[in-house]
Coordinates of C-alpha atoms and ligand atoms in Angstrom, one line a residue:
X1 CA -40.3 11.6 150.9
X2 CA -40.1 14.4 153.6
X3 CA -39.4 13.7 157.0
X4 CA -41.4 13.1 159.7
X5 CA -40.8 15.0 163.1
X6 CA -40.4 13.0 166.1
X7 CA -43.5 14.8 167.3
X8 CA -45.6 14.2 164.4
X9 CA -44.7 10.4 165.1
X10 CA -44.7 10.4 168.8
X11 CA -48.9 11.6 168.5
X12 CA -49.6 8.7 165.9
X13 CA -47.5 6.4 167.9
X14 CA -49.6 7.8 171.4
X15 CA -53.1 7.9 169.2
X16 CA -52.4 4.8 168.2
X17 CA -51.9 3.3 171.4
X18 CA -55.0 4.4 172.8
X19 CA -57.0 3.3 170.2
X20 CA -56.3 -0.3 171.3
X21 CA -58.6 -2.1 173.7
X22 CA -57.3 -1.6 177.1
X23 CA -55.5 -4.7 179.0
X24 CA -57.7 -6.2 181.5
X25 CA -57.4 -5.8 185.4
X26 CA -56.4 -8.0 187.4
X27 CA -56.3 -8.5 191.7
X28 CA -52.7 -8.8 193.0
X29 CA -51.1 -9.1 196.2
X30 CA -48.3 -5.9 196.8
X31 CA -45.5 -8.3 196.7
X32 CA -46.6 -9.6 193.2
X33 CA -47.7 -6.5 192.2
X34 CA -44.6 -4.3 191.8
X35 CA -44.0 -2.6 188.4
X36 CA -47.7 -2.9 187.4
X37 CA -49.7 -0.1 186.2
X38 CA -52.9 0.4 189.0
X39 CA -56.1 0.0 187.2
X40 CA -58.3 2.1 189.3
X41 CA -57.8 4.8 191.7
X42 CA -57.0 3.9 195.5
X43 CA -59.1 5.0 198.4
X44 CA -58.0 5.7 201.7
X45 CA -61.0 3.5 203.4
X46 CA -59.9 4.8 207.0
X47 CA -58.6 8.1 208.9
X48 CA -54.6 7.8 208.5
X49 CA -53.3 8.9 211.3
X50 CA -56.6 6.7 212.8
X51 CA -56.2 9.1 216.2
X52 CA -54.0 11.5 217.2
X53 CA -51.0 10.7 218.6
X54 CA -47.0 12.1 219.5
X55 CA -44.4 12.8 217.5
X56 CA -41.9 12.5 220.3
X57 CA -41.0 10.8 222.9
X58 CA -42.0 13.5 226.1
X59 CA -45.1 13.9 227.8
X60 CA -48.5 14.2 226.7
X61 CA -50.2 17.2 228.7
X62 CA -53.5 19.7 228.8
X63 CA -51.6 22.3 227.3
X64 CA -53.7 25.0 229.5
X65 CA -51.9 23.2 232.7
X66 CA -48.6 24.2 232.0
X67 CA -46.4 27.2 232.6
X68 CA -42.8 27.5 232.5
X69 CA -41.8 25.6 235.7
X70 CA -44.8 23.6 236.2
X71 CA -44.1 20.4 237.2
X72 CA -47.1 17.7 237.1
X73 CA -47.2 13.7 238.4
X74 CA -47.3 10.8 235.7
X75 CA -50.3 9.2 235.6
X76 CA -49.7 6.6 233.1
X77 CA -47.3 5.5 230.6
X78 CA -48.0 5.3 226.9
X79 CA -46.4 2.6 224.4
X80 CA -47.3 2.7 220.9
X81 CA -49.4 0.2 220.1
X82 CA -51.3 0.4 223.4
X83 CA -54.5 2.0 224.0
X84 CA -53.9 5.1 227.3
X85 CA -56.9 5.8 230.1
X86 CA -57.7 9.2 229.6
X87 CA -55.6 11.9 231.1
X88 CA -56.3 12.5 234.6
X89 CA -56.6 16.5 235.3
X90 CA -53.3 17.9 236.8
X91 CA -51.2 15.0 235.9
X92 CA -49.2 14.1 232.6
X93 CA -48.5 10.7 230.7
X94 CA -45.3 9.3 229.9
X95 CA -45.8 9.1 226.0
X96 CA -43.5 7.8 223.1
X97 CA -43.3 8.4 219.4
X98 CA -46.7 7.0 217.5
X99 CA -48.2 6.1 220.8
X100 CA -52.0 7.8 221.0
X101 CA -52.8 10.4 222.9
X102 CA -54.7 10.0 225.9
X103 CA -58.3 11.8 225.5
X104 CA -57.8 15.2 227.6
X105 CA -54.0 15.8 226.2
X106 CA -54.0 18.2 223.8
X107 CA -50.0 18.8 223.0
X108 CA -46.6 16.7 224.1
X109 CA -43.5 18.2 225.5
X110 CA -40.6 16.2 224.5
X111 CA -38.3 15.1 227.3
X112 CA -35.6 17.5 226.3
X113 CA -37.5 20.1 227.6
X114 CA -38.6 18.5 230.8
X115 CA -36.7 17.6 234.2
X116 CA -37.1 14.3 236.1
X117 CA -37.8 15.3 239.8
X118 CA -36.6 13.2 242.6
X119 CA -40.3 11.9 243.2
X120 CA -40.6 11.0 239.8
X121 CA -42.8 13.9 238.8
X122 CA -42.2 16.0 235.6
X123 CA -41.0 19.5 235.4
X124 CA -41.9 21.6 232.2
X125 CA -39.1 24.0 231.5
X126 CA -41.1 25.9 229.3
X127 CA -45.0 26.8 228.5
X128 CA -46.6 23.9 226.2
X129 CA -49.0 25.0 223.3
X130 CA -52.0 23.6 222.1
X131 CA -51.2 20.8 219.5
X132 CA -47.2 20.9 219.9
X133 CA -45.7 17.5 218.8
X134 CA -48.9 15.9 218.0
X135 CA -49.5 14.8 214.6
X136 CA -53.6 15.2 214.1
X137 CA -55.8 12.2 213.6
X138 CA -56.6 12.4 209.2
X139 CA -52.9 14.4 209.2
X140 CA -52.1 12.2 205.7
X141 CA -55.7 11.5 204.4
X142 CA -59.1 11.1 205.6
X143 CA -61.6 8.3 204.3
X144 CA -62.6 8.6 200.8
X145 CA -58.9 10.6 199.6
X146 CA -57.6 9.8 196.6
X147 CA -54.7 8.5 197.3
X148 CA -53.4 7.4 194.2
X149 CA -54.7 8.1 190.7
X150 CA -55.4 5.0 188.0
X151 CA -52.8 4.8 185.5
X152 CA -49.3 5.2 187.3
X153 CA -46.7 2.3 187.9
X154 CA -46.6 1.1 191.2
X155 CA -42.9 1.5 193.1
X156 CA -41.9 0.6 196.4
X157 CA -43.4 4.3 197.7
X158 CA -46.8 3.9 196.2
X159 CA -46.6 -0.3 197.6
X160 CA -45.6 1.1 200.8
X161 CA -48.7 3.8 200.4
X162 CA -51.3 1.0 200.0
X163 CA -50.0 -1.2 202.8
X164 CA -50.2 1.7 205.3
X165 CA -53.8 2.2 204.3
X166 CA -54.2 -1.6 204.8
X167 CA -54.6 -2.4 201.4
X168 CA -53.4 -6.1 200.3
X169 CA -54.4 -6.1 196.9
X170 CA -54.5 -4.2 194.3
X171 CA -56.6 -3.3 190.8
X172 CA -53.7 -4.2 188.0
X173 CA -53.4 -3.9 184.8
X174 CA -51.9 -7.6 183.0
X175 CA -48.9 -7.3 181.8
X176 CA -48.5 -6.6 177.8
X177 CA -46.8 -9.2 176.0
X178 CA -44.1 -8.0 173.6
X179 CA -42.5 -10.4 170.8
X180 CA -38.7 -9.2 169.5
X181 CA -37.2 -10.2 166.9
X182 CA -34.4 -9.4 165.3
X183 CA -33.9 -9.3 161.4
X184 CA -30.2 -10.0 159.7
X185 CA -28.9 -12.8 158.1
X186 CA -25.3 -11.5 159.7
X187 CA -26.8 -11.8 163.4
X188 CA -25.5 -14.6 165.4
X189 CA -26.3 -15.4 168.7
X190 CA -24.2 -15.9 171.7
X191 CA -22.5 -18.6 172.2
X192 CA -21.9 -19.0 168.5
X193 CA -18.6 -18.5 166.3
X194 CA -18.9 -15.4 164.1
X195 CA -17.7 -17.4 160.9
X196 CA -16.7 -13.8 158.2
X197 CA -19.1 -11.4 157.4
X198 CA -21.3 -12.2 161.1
X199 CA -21.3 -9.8 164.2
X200 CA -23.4 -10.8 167.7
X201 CA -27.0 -9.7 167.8
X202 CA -27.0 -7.3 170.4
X203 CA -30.3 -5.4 169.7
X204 CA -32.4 -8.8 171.1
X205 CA -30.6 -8.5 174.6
X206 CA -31.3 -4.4 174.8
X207 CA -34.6 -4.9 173.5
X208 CA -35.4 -7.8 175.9
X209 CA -33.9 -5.7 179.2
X210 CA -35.6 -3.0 178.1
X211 CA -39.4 -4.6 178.2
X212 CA -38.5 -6.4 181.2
X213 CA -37.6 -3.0 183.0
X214 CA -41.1 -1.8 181.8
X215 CA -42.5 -4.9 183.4
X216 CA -43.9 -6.7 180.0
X217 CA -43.9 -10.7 179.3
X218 CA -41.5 -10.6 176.6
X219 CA -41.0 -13.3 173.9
X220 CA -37.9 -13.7 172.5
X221 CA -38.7 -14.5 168.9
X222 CA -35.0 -14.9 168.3
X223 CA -33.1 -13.9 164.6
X224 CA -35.0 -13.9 161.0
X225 CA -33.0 -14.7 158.5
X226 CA -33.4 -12.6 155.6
X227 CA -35.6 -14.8 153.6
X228 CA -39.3 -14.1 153.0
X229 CA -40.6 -18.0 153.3
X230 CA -38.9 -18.0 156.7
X231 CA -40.4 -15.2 157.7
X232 CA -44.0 -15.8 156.3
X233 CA -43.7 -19.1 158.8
X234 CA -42.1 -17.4 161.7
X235 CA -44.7 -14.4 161.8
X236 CA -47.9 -17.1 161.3
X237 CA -46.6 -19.1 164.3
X238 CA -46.6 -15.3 166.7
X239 CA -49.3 -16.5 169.3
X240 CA -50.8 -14.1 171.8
X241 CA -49.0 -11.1 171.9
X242 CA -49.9 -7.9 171.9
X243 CA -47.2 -6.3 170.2
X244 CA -44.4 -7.3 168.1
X245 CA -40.7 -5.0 168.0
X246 CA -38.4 -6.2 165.3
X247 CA -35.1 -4.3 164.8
X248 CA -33.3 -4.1 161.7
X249 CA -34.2 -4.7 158.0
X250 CA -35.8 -1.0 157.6
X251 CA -33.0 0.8 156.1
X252 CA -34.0 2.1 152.5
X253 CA -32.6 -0.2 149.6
X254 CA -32.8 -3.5 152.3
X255 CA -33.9 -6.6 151.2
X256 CA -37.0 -6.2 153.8
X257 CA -38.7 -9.0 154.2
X258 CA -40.3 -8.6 157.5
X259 CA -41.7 -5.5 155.9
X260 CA -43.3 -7.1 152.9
X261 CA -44.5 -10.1 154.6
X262 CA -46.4 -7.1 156.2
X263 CA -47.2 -4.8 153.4
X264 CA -48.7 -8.3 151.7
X265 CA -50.6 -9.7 154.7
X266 CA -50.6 -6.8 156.9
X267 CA -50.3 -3.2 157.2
X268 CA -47.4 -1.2 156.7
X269 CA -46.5 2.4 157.3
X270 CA -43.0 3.3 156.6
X271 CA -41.3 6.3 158.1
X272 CA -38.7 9.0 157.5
X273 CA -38.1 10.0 160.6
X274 CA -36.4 13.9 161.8
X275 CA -34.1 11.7 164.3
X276 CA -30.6 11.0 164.5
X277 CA -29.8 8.3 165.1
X278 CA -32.7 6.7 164.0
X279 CA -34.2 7.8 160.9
X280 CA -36.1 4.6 159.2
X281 CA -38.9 3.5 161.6
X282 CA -41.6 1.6 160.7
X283 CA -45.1 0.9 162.1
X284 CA -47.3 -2.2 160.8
X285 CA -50.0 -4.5 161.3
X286 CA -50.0 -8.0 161.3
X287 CA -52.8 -10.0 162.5
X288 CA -54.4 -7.4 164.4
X289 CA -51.0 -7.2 166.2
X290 CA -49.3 -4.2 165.7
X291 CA -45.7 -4.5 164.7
X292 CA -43.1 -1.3 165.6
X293 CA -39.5 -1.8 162.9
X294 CA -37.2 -0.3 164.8
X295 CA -33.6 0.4 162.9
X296 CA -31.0 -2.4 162.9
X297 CA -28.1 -0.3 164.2
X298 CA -27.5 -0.2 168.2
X299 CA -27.7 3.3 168.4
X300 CA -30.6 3.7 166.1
X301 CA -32.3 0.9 167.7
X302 CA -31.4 2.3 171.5
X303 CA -33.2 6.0 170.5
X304 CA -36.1 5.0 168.4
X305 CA -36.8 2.5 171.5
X306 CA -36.5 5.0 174.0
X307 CA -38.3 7.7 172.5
X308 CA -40.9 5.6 170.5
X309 CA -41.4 3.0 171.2
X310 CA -41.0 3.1 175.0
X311 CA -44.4 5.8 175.3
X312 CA -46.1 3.4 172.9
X313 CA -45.9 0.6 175.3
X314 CA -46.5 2.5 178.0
X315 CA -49.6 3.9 177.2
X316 CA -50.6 0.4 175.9
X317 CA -49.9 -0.5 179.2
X318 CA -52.1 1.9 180.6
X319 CA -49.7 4.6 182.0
X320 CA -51.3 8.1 181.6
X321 CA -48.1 10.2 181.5
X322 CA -45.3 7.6 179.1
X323 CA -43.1 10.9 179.3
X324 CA -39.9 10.1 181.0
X325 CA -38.5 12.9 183.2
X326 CA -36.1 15.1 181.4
X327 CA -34.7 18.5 182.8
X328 CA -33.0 21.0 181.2
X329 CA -28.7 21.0 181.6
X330 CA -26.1 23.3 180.3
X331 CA -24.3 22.1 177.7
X332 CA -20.0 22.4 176.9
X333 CA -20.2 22.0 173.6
X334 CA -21.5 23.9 170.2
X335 CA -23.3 22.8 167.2
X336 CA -22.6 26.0 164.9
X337 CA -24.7 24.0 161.9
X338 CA -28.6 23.4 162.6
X339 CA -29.5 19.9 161.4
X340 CA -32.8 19.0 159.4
X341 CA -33.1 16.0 162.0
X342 CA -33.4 16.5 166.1
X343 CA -30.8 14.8 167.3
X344 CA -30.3 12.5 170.6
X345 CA -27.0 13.0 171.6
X346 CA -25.3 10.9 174.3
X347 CA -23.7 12.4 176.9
X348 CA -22.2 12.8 180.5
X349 CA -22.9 15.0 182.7
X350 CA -20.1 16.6 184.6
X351 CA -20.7 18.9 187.6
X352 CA -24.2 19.6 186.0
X353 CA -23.0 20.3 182.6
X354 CA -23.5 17.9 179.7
X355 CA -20.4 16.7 177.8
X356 CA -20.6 15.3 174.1
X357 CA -19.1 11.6 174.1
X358 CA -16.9 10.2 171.4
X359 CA -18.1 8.4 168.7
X360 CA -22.0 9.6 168.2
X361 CA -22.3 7.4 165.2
X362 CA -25.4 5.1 164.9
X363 CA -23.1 2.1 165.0
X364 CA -21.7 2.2 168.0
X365 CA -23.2 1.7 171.2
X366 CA -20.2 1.9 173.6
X367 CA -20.3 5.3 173.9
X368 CA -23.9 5.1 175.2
X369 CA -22.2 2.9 178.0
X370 CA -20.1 6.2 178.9
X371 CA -23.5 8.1 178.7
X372 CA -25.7 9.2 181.6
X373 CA -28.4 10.0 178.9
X374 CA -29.5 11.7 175.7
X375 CA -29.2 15.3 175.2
X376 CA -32.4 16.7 172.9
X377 CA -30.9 19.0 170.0
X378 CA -34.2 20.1 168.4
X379 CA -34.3 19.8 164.6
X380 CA -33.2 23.5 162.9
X381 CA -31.4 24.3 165.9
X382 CA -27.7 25.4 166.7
X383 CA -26.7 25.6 170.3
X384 CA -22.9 27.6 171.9
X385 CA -21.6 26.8 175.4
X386 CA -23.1 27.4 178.3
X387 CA -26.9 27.0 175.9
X388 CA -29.8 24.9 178.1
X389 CA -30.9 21.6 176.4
X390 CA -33.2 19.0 177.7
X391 CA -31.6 16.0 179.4
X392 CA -33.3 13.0 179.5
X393 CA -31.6 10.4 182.1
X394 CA -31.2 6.9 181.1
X395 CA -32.2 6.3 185.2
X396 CA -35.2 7.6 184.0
X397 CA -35.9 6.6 180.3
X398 CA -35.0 2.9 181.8
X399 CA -37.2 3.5 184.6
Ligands
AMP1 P1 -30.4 -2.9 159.0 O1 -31.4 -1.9 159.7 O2 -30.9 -4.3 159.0 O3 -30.1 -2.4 157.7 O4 -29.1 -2.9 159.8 C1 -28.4 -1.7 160.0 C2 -27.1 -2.1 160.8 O5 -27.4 -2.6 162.0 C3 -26.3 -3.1 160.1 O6 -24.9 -2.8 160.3 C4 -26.6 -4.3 160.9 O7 -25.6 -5.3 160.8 C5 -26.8 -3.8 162.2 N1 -27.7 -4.6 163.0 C6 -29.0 -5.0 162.6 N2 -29.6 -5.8 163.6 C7 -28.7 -5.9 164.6 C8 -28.7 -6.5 165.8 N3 -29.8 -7.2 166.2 N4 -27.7 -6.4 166.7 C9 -26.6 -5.7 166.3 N5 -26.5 -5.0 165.1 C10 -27.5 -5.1 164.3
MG2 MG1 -30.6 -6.1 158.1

């Protein structure tokens, strides 16, 4: 069996993701809304600013009345939040930051610029140009902007966004609800003594953060044994989910159960991947639901997640770019032999430059601990000091 290329997977992974029927939208407030994925563009519905108005704190002029020297009476003052007269000719308004400009002012001199005469009056050190210091009414968007496209996850800046254009609810998509499980008859939870032969399922609780980061309703299916009755029982009783991740039990020679619970009731489709760690990967069908196998080991499961699985969901989800950010790092280390399989390598960065950890095996997932994110080694590829590879931050691939 050849292998697959993380590519070729990715686009059946993507493909098949968008193929599914899309979540439905839902109206949410900002506050509950965080993390969700906007269902439909947002409008600004009004001029932002709504009128022009000073970027300073000074004094709100016709800029045509002053010359260097000029010195003019204040006719008003100017608080933001408070609507000015209009500005009498020959005179200027006291004016602060945000406050509008009075109709007639065309510019603000900031008080730096200005002197305080005895009489209270105001005198301009310098000339004053049309529109100095004044931010334009429509300066951020007019009516009718786009402001924000459908399809990207809503942060504290695009929150913040909405609530400036005075929108308190937004078009969201429901969240997707994602079973794990996790496969091994050596898995024990916490809490538990590990009697011989047992180690600590840690695959549920990365797995678990993981979704919760991308904002899904998780269900913690727990550990399944390996056992096919078991897991004939376990997999009837999934209710409502839209997905289901399972780690372990897809290594080649396994006694898979989960697998032919699926190949007998289900669908199936069993892949070699081109990725280290990471190479078994499965994709099935069960119910309607599909089912991603991710590998049992913590590094294999940790890569096949975030390059995956993680775009799968997120286009489920309804995200229209599931690419993380990655940028492109020098590296202090060589790879004189190409490998058949593109390899994820964690690493450090140090003063910009990545640095290979200890201990890259699939096993071990303490090194990732030490990593600020996976290094992309394409497949058929060698690489010397000082080479560029892309970087892909865990900030970002847990984002
Ligand atoms: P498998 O894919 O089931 O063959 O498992 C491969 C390796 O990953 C074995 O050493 C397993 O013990 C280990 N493993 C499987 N599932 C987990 C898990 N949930 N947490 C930690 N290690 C696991
Ligand atoms: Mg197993």
């Amino acid at each position: 069996m050849s292998l697959l290329s993380v590519d070729a997977a990715l686009q059946i992974l993507l493909e098949q993701a968008q193929s599914m029927p899309r979540l439905d939208i839902e109206e949410l407030t900002l506050d509950a809304a965080e993390n969700r994925v906007l269902a439909e563009p947002l409008l600004a519905q009004f001029a932002m600013p709504p009128w022009p108005n000073s970027s300073m704190d000074g004094y709100a002029v016709r800029s045509k009345e002053v010359q260097a020297g000029q010195v003019l009476p204040i006719s008003q003052k100017i608080f933001a939040g408070h609507s000015p007269e209009p500005l009498s000719e020959g005179t200027c308004a006291r004016i602060f930051t945000g406050a509008p400009l009075p109709a007639g002012a065309d510019a603000v001199e900031m008080q730096e610029n200005t002197e305080v005469q005895a009489d209270g009056s105001v005198r301009f050190l310098q000339a004053v140009p049309a529109a100095k210091f004044v931010r334009p009414k429509g300066q951020e968007a007019m009516p009718g902007d786009k402001i924000l496209p459908a399809g990207i996850r809503l942060g504290p800046i695009e929150l913040a966004m909405a609530a400036s254009l005075g929108t308190a609810r937004v078009k969201v998509r429901r969240q997707l609800r994602v079973a794990v499980v996790s496969t091994g008859d050596e898995l024990v939870e916490l809490g538990q003594p590990l009697a011989a032969g047992q180690i600590y399922n840690s695959n549920r609780t990365l797995l678990l953060q993981s979704l919760k980061r991308l904002n899904c309703a998780v269900v913690d299916m727990g550990i399944l044994p390996d056992d096919i009755e078991q897991t004939r029982q376990r997999l009837a009783e999934l209710d409502h989910v839209d997905l289901l991740i399972s780690s372990g039990g897809v290594s080649v020679g396994e006694a898979d159960f989960l697998g032919q619970v699926l190949r007998e009731e289900g669908e199936l489709d069993f892949w070699k991947l081109a990725l280290k760690p990471g190479k078994p990967f499965t994709l099935g069908r069960y119910q309607g639901v599909p089912v991603i196998g991710l590998p049992g080991n913590p590094a294999s499961s940790l890569v096949t997640f975030l390059i995956l699985a993680r775009p799968y969901i997120l286009t489920r989800m309804g995200v229209t770019d599931p690419c993380a950010q990655h940028f492109s790092v020098p590296v202090n280390f060589a790879v004189p032999v190409a490998g058949v399989r593109r390899e994820f390598i964690r690493v450090a960065l140090v003063d910009g430059c990545a640095e290979k950890l200890d201990k890259q095996c699939s096993g071990i997932l303490r090194s990732a601990t030490q990593a600020h994110g996976l290094l992309e080694l394409p497949e058929n590829t060698t690489c010397a000091v000082g080479d560029h590879l892309r970087f892909w931050p865990f900030s970002s691939l847990f984002n």
